[in-house]
Tab-separated table of C-alpha atoms and ligand atoms in Angstrom:
chain	number	residue	atom	x	y	z
A	1	MET	CA	12.560	12.180	-10.795
A	2	SER	CA	14.115	10.142	-8.091
A	3	ARG	CA	11.441	7.998	-6.771
A	4	ILE	CA	12.848	4.675	-4.987
A	5	SER	CA	10.561	1.854	-5.878
A	6	LEU	CA	8.674	0.285	-2.903
A	7	VAL	CA	7.287	-3.308	-2.759
A	8	ALA	CA	4.958	-4.116	-0.007
A	9	GLY	CA	3.313	-7.338	0.990
A	10	ASN	CA	-0.192	-7.133	2.486
A	11	TRP	CA	-0.508	-10.710	4.009
A	12	LYS	CA	-4.198	-9.913	4.983
A	13	MET	CA	-5.620	-12.209	7.438
A	14	ASN	CA	-3.047	-14.789	6.818
A	15	ARG	CA	-0.342	-16.411	8.948
A	16	THR	CA	-0.250	-17.066	12.643
A	17	ALA	CA	2.642	-15.363	14.552
A	18	ALA	CA	4.877	-18.752	14.305
A	19	GLU	CA	3.807	-19.047	10.731
A	20	ALA	CA	4.875	-15.500	9.959
A	21	ARG	CA	8.235	-15.804	11.694
A	22	GLU	CA	8.779	-18.974	9.475
A	23	LEU	CA	7.565	-17.115	6.329
A	24	VAL	CA	9.788	-14.132	7.183
A	25	SER	CA	13.023	-16.194	7.999
A	26	THR	CA	12.555	-17.932	4.647
A	27	MET	CA	12.768	-14.891	2.513
A	28	SER	CA	14.568	-12.052	4.496
A	29	ALA	CA	18.213	-12.989	3.614
A	30	LYS	CA	17.384	-12.740	-0.004
A	31	LEU	CA	15.346	-9.725	0.241
A	32	ARG	CA	17.983	-7.859	2.328
A	33	GLU	CA	20.469	-8.409	-0.657
A	34	ILE	CA	17.997	-6.381	-3.044
A	35	ALA	CA	19.406	-2.916	-2.909
A	36	ASN	CA	17.430	0.230	-4.158
A	37	VAL	CA	14.055	-0.997	-3.236
A	38	GLU	CA	12.329	-0.345	-0.133
A	39	LYS	CA	10.804	-3.571	1.025
A	40	VAL	CA	7.799	-4.017	3.626
A	41	VAL	CA	5.651	-6.568	5.055
A	42	CYS	CA	2.261	-6.141	6.459
A	43	PRO	CA	1.469	-8.841	8.807
A	44	PRO	CA	-1.682	-9.440	10.838
A	45	PHE	CA	-1.108	-7.042	14.046
A	46	ILE	CA	-0.589	-10.011	16.451
A	47	ALA	CA	2.567	-11.168	14.445
A	48	ILE	CA	3.921	-7.581	14.098
A	49	PRO	CA	6.143	-7.830	17.574
A	50	ALA	CA	7.761	-11.304	16.668
A	51	LEU	CA	8.471	-9.947	13.199
A	52	ALA	CA	9.914	-6.573	14.473
A	53	ALA	CA	12.304	-8.442	16.396
A	54	LEU	CA	13.319	-10.596	13.679
A	55	LEU	CA	13.667	-7.808	11.138
A	56	GLU	CA	15.579	-5.481	13.242
A	57	GLY	CA	18.581	-4.228	11.322
A	58	SER	CA	17.563	-6.048	8.235
A	59	GLY	CA	16.477	-2.993	6.074
A	60	ILE	CA	13.109	-4.798	5.549
A	61	GLY	CA	10.222	-2.484	6.881
A	62	LEU	CA	7.160	-3.562	8.765
A	63	GLY	CA	3.819	-2.220	8.272
A	64	ALA	CA	0.241	-2.790	9.801
A	65	GLN	CA	-2.952	-3.247	7.800
A	66	ASN	CA	-4.802	-0.634	9.493
A	67	LEU	CA	-5.454	1.898	12.230
A	68	HIS	CA	-7.431	3.834	14.584
A	69	TRP	CA	-7.446	7.606	14.424
A	70	GLU	CA	-7.770	8.125	18.270
A	71	ALA	CA	-4.985	7.927	20.479
A	72	LYS	CA	-6.328	5.898	22.997
A	73	GLY	CA	-9.405	4.896	25.064
A	74	ALA	CA	-12.710	2.896	24.734
A	75	PHE	CA	-12.251	1.598	21.169
A	76	THR	CA	-12.546	-2.025	21.874
A	77	GLY	CA	-10.754	-4.003	19.239
A	78	GLU	CA	-9.062	-1.054	17.867
A	79	VAL	CA	-5.093	-0.227	17.530
A	80	SER	CA	-3.560	3.250	17.719
A	81	THR	CA	-0.707	4.933	15.957
A	82	ASP	CA	1.523	4.688	19.157
A	83	MET	CA	0.929	1.218	19.497
A	84	ILE	CA	1.829	0.927	15.765
A	85	LYS	CA	4.853	3.134	15.935
A	86	GLU	CA	6.480	1.140	18.569
A	87	PHE	CA	7.117	-1.622	15.924
A	88	CYS	CA	6.204	-0.395	12.291
A	89	GLN	CA	7.309	2.451	10.248
A	90	TYR	CA	4.373	1.644	7.527
A	91	VAL	CA	0.436	1.426	7.733
A	92	ILE	CA	-1.988	0.589	5.173
A	93	ILE	CA	-5.038	2.745	5.084
A	94	GLY	CA	-8.471	2.390	3.125
A	95	HIS	CA	-7.668	-1.025	1.506
A	96	SER	CA	-10.567	-2.061	-0.462
A	97	GLU	CA	-11.450	-4.771	1.536
A	98	ARG	CA	-11.896	-2.582	4.572
A	99	ARG	CA	-13.754	-0.157	2.246
A	100	ALA	CA	-16.325	-3.085	1.296
A	101	TYR	CA	-16.520	-5.296	4.448
A	102	PHE	CA	-15.637	-2.891	7.382
A	103	GLY	CA	-17.476	0.435	6.611
A	104	GLU	CA	-14.328	2.244	5.554
A	105	THR	CA	-15.198	5.557	3.953
A	106	ASP	CA	-13.149	8.300	2.344
A	107	GLU	CA	-13.853	10.429	5.582
A	108	SER	CA	-12.462	7.525	7.893
A	109	VAL	CA	-9.577	7.089	5.355
A	110	ASN	CA	-8.675	10.933	5.825
A	111	ARG	CA	-8.895	10.729	9.652
A	112	LYS	CA	-6.696	7.781	9.743
A	113	LEU	CA	-4.137	9.555	7.350
A	114	HIS	CA	-4.013	12.544	9.419
A	115	ALA	CA	-3.378	10.185	12.401
A	116	ALA	CA	-0.747	8.291	10.547
A	117	MET	CA	1.130	11.538	9.565
A	118	LYS	CA	1.070	12.994	12.893
A	119	ALA	CA	2.527	9.930	14.185
A	120	GLY	CA	5.287	10.018	11.651
A	121	LEU	CA	4.281	6.604	9.950
A	122	THR	CA	4.406	6.246	6.139
A	123	PRO	CA	0.933	5.839	5.036
A	124	ILE	CA	0.003	3.713	2.010
A	125	VAL	CA	-3.260	4.884	0.944
A	126	CYS	CA	-5.467	2.621	-1.183
A	127	VAL	CA	-7.711	3.650	-3.924
A	128	GLY	CA	-9.426	1.951	-6.942
A	129	GLU	CA	-12.763	1.332	-8.917
A	130	THR	CA	-15.112	-1.662	-8.538
A	131	LEU	CA	-15.684	-3.644	-11.450
A	132	ASP	CA	-19.044	-1.940	-12.293
A	133	GLN	CA	-17.339	1.445	-12.135
A	134	TYR	CA	-14.469	0.158	-14.485
A	135	GLU	CA	-17.138	-0.868	-16.758
A	136	SER	CA	-19.008	1.850	-17.023
A	137	GLY	CA	-16.008	4.265	-17.405
A	138	LYS	CA	-16.125	6.011	-14.037
A	139	THR	CA	-12.412	5.066	-12.896
A	140	ALA	CA	-11.198	8.458	-13.133
A	141	GLU	CA	-14.197	9.997	-11.366
A	142	VAL	CA	-13.929	7.602	-8.338
A	143	VAL	CA	-10.146	7.724	-7.982
A	144	ARG	CA	-10.064	11.424	-8.068
A	145	ARG	CA	-12.989	11.378	-5.413
A	146	GLN	CA	-10.921	9.054	-3.311
A	147	ILE	CA	-7.799	11.103	-3.651
A	148	SER	CA	-9.337	14.473	-3.062
A	149	ALA	CA	-11.478	13.442	-0.176
A	150	GLY	CA	-8.987	10.865	1.320
A	151	LEU	CA	-5.979	13.124	1.418
A	152	ALA	CA	-7.941	16.505	2.358
A	153	GLY	CA	-6.238	18.992	4.610
A	154	ILE	CA	-2.914	17.209	4.337
A	155	ASP	CA	-0.146	19.698	5.250
A	156	SER	CA	1.976	19.761	1.936
A	157	ALA	CA	5.262	20.219	4.057
A	158	ALA	CA	5.363	16.306	4.779
A	159	ALA	CA	3.093	15.040	2.148
A	160	ALA	CA	5.900	13.697	-0.038
A	161	ARG	CA	6.202	10.894	2.358
A	162	ILE	CA	2.616	9.565	1.490
A	163	VAL	CA	2.619	6.625	-0.639
A	164	VAL	CA	-0.676	5.966	-2.782
A	165	ALA	CA	-1.644	2.266	-3.756
A	166	TYR	CA	-3.871	2.115	-6.894
A	167	GLU	CA	-5.413	-1.007	-6.717
A	168	PRO	CA	-8.639	-1.718	-9.012
A	169	VAL	CA	-10.975	-3.972	-7.003
A	170	TRP	CA	-11.668	-6.153	-9.898
A	171	ALA	CA	-7.898	-7.175	-9.892
A	172	ILE	CA	-7.528	-7.984	-6.439
A	173	GLY	CA	-7.324	-11.606	-5.679
A	174	THR	CA	-8.943	-12.351	-9.011
A	175	GLY	CA	-5.821	-13.445	-11.022
A	176	LYS	CA	-6.840	-10.956	-13.659
A	177	ALA	CA	-4.265	-7.949	-13.220
A	178	SER	CA	-4.652	-4.579	-15.037
A	179	SER	CA	-2.352	-4.056	-17.926
A	180	GLY	CA	0.749	-2.270	-17.324
A	181	GLU	CA	-0.539	0.512	-19.752
A	182	ASN	CA	-3.952	0.882	-17.782
A	183	ALA	CA	-2.325	1.080	-14.528
A	184	ASN	CA	0.186	3.510	-15.909
A	185	HIS	CA	-2.550	5.621	-17.298
A	186	VAL	CA	-4.440	5.894	-14.106
A	187	HIS	CA	-1.328	6.833	-12.143
A	188	GLN	CA	-0.082	9.549	-14.647
A	189	ASP	CA	-3.353	10.827	-15.936
A	190	VAL	CA	-5.677	10.709	-13.053
A	191	ILE	CA	-3.765	10.026	-9.390
A	192	ARG	CA	-0.926	12.376	-10.105
A	193	PRO	CA	-2.860	15.296	-11.358
A	194	ALA	CA	-5.051	14.845	-8.446
A	195	LEU	CA	-2.228	14.771	-5.987
A	196	ALA	CA	-0.989	18.008	-7.689
A	197	GLU	CA	-4.117	19.844	-7.317
A	198	LEU	CA	-4.455	18.828	-3.596
A	199	LEU	CA	-0.529	19.250	-2.611
A	200	GLY	CA	1.400	20.812	-5.393
A	201	ALA	CA	3.225	19.711	-8.469
A	202	GLU	CA	6.485	18.846	-6.670
A	203	ASN	CA	4.849	16.735	-3.961
A	204	ALA	CA	2.660	14.933	-6.648
A	205	GLN	CA	6.148	13.886	-8.489
A	206	ALA	CA	7.721	12.866	-5.215
A	207	ILE	CA	4.762	10.792	-3.860
A	208	ARG	CA	5.176	7.015	-4.871
A	209	ILE	CA	2.021	5.436	-6.739
A	210	LEU	CA	2.036	1.562	-6.295
A	211	TYR	CA	0.115	-0.756	-8.437
A	212	GLY	CA	-1.674	-3.552	-6.751
A	213	GLY	CA	-3.940	-6.130	-7.905
A	214	SER	CA	-2.916	-9.825	-8.962
A	215	VAL	CA	0.804	-8.991	-9.346
A	216	THR	CA	3.040	-12.004	-9.623
A	217	ALA	CA	6.503	-12.722	-10.415
A	218	SER	CA	5.445	-13.235	-14.128
A	219	ASN	CA	3.952	-9.948	-14.723
A	220	ALA	CA	5.736	-7.659	-12.267
A	221	ALA	CA	8.120	-6.664	-14.726
A	222	GLU	CA	5.540	-5.309	-17.050
A	223	PHE	CA	4.225	-3.103	-14.568
A	224	PHE	CA	7.690	-1.594	-13.301
A	225	ALA	CA	8.812	-0.909	-16.959
A	226	TYR	CA	6.286	2.281	-16.722
A	227	PRO	CA	7.478	5.533	-15.445
A	228	ASP	CA	4.603	6.420	-13.197
A	229	ILE	CA	4.587	2.822	-11.460
A	230	ASP	CA	6.721	3.252	-8.395
A	231	GLY	CA	6.211	-0.210	-6.948
A	232	ALA	CA	3.625	-2.709	-5.979
A	233	LEU	CA	1.189	-3.830	-3.077
A	234	VAL	CA	1.385	-7.474	-3.319
A	235	GLY	CA	-1.385	-9.519	-1.547
A	236	GLY	CA	-1.431	-13.265	-2.591
A	237	ALA	CA	2.113	-13.629	-3.966
A	238	SER	CA	3.656	-12.092	-0.728
A	239	LEU	CA	2.757	-15.125	1.031
A	240	LYS	CA	5.006	-17.073	-1.485
A	241	PRO	CA	8.765	-16.214	-0.575
A	242	ASP	CA	9.995	-16.806	-4.145
A	243	GLU	CA	7.290	-14.915	-5.669
A	244	PHE	CA	7.838	-11.897	-3.245
A	245	VAL	CA	11.524	-11.885	-3.755
A	246	ALA	CA	11.375	-12.075	-7.721
A	247	ILE	CA	8.677	-9.515	-7.542
A	248	THR	CA	10.918	-7.167	-5.583
A	249	LYS	CA	13.947	-7.938	-7.740
A	250	ALA	CA	11.783	-6.672	-10.800
A	251	ALA	CA	11.247	-3.684	-8.951
A	252	VAL	CA	14.940	-2.507	-9.076
A	253	ARG	CA	15.269	0.454	-11.305
A	254	SER	CA	18.328	0.381	-13.701
B	301	LIG	P1	-3.537	-9.731	-4.480
B	301	LIG	O1	-4.157	-8.466	-3.533
B	301	LIG	O2	-2.278	-9.225	-4.869
B	301	LIG	O3	-3.760	-10.753	-3.863
B	301	LIG	O4	-4.419	-9.173	-5.896
B	301	LIG	C1	-3.462	-7.213	-3.701
B	301	LIG	C2	-4.110	-6.294	-2.402
B	301	LIG	O5	-5.241	-6.603	-2.015
B	301	LIG	O6	-3.318	-5.513	-1.726
C-alpha cells in the first residue's frame, strides 16, 4: 500500500487576501521542507489568485472550498471548475457546513464531483455523521449512503485520484476530536468497503481517506499511527502556522 499522506488546511471563511498572503508567507518555507506529504491550503476564493502567485513552484498545493458544476452562465455568485483550475489543483466538496447551511445534498455533491473529475481537479469529498446519528449508532449507515450516492457513476479509471475526508460533524470545531481508533474503524470498515463496492478493490486501496475534526498538533500523531488514516483535513489549526506545520510533520510516514 503506497498512499502518500495528504494534509489539507480548510480556512473556511477566514482571512482577507492580504491576511492570507501573510499566513502563507509565515509557513511556506517550513512546509516545503517536509517531504513525502502532500500539503494543500484551501483559502476563501478571493484570496486564491494572490496565493497562487506566492506558492508557485513551492510544492504546496492550492484548493478551493466549493465549486459549481455548470461550466458557465447565469449562476450569480458561483465559481466553475475552469475558474478554479486556473489557480488550484484541489477542491473540497460536500463539507458538512455546506450541507448544513447551504443546502448541499448527496445529489449536489455527486454533480460537483463529476465536474471536478472532468476538470482534472483532485476532489476532497467530505462525509460524516451528526452527533444525533453518532449517538444512535447510525454512523455506518449514514457514511455508506454519503459514499454510494456522492460517488455514484464515477469512472473507475480515474477514481484513485479522489480523496475522501471523514469528518464527524460532532468533532468539527468542537475541540472534541474522534479517537484515532474510532476514525480508523470508520475508514477501514465502512468507507473503504463502500468504495470497493462502487469502484473496485484496487481503487478503494489507492484512494486516500483523511480524518477531519479538531485535529491539532497534539493529537495528529495519534491519527496518523493508524494504517487507514491517510492524512487530515484541518480547520482551525490550519490558521496557526506552527500548528499546521507540526501536523504536517506528524503525517510523514516512516
Ligand atoms: P476543525 O475543522 O479542524 O476546526 O474541527 C475541520 C473541518 O471542518 O474541515
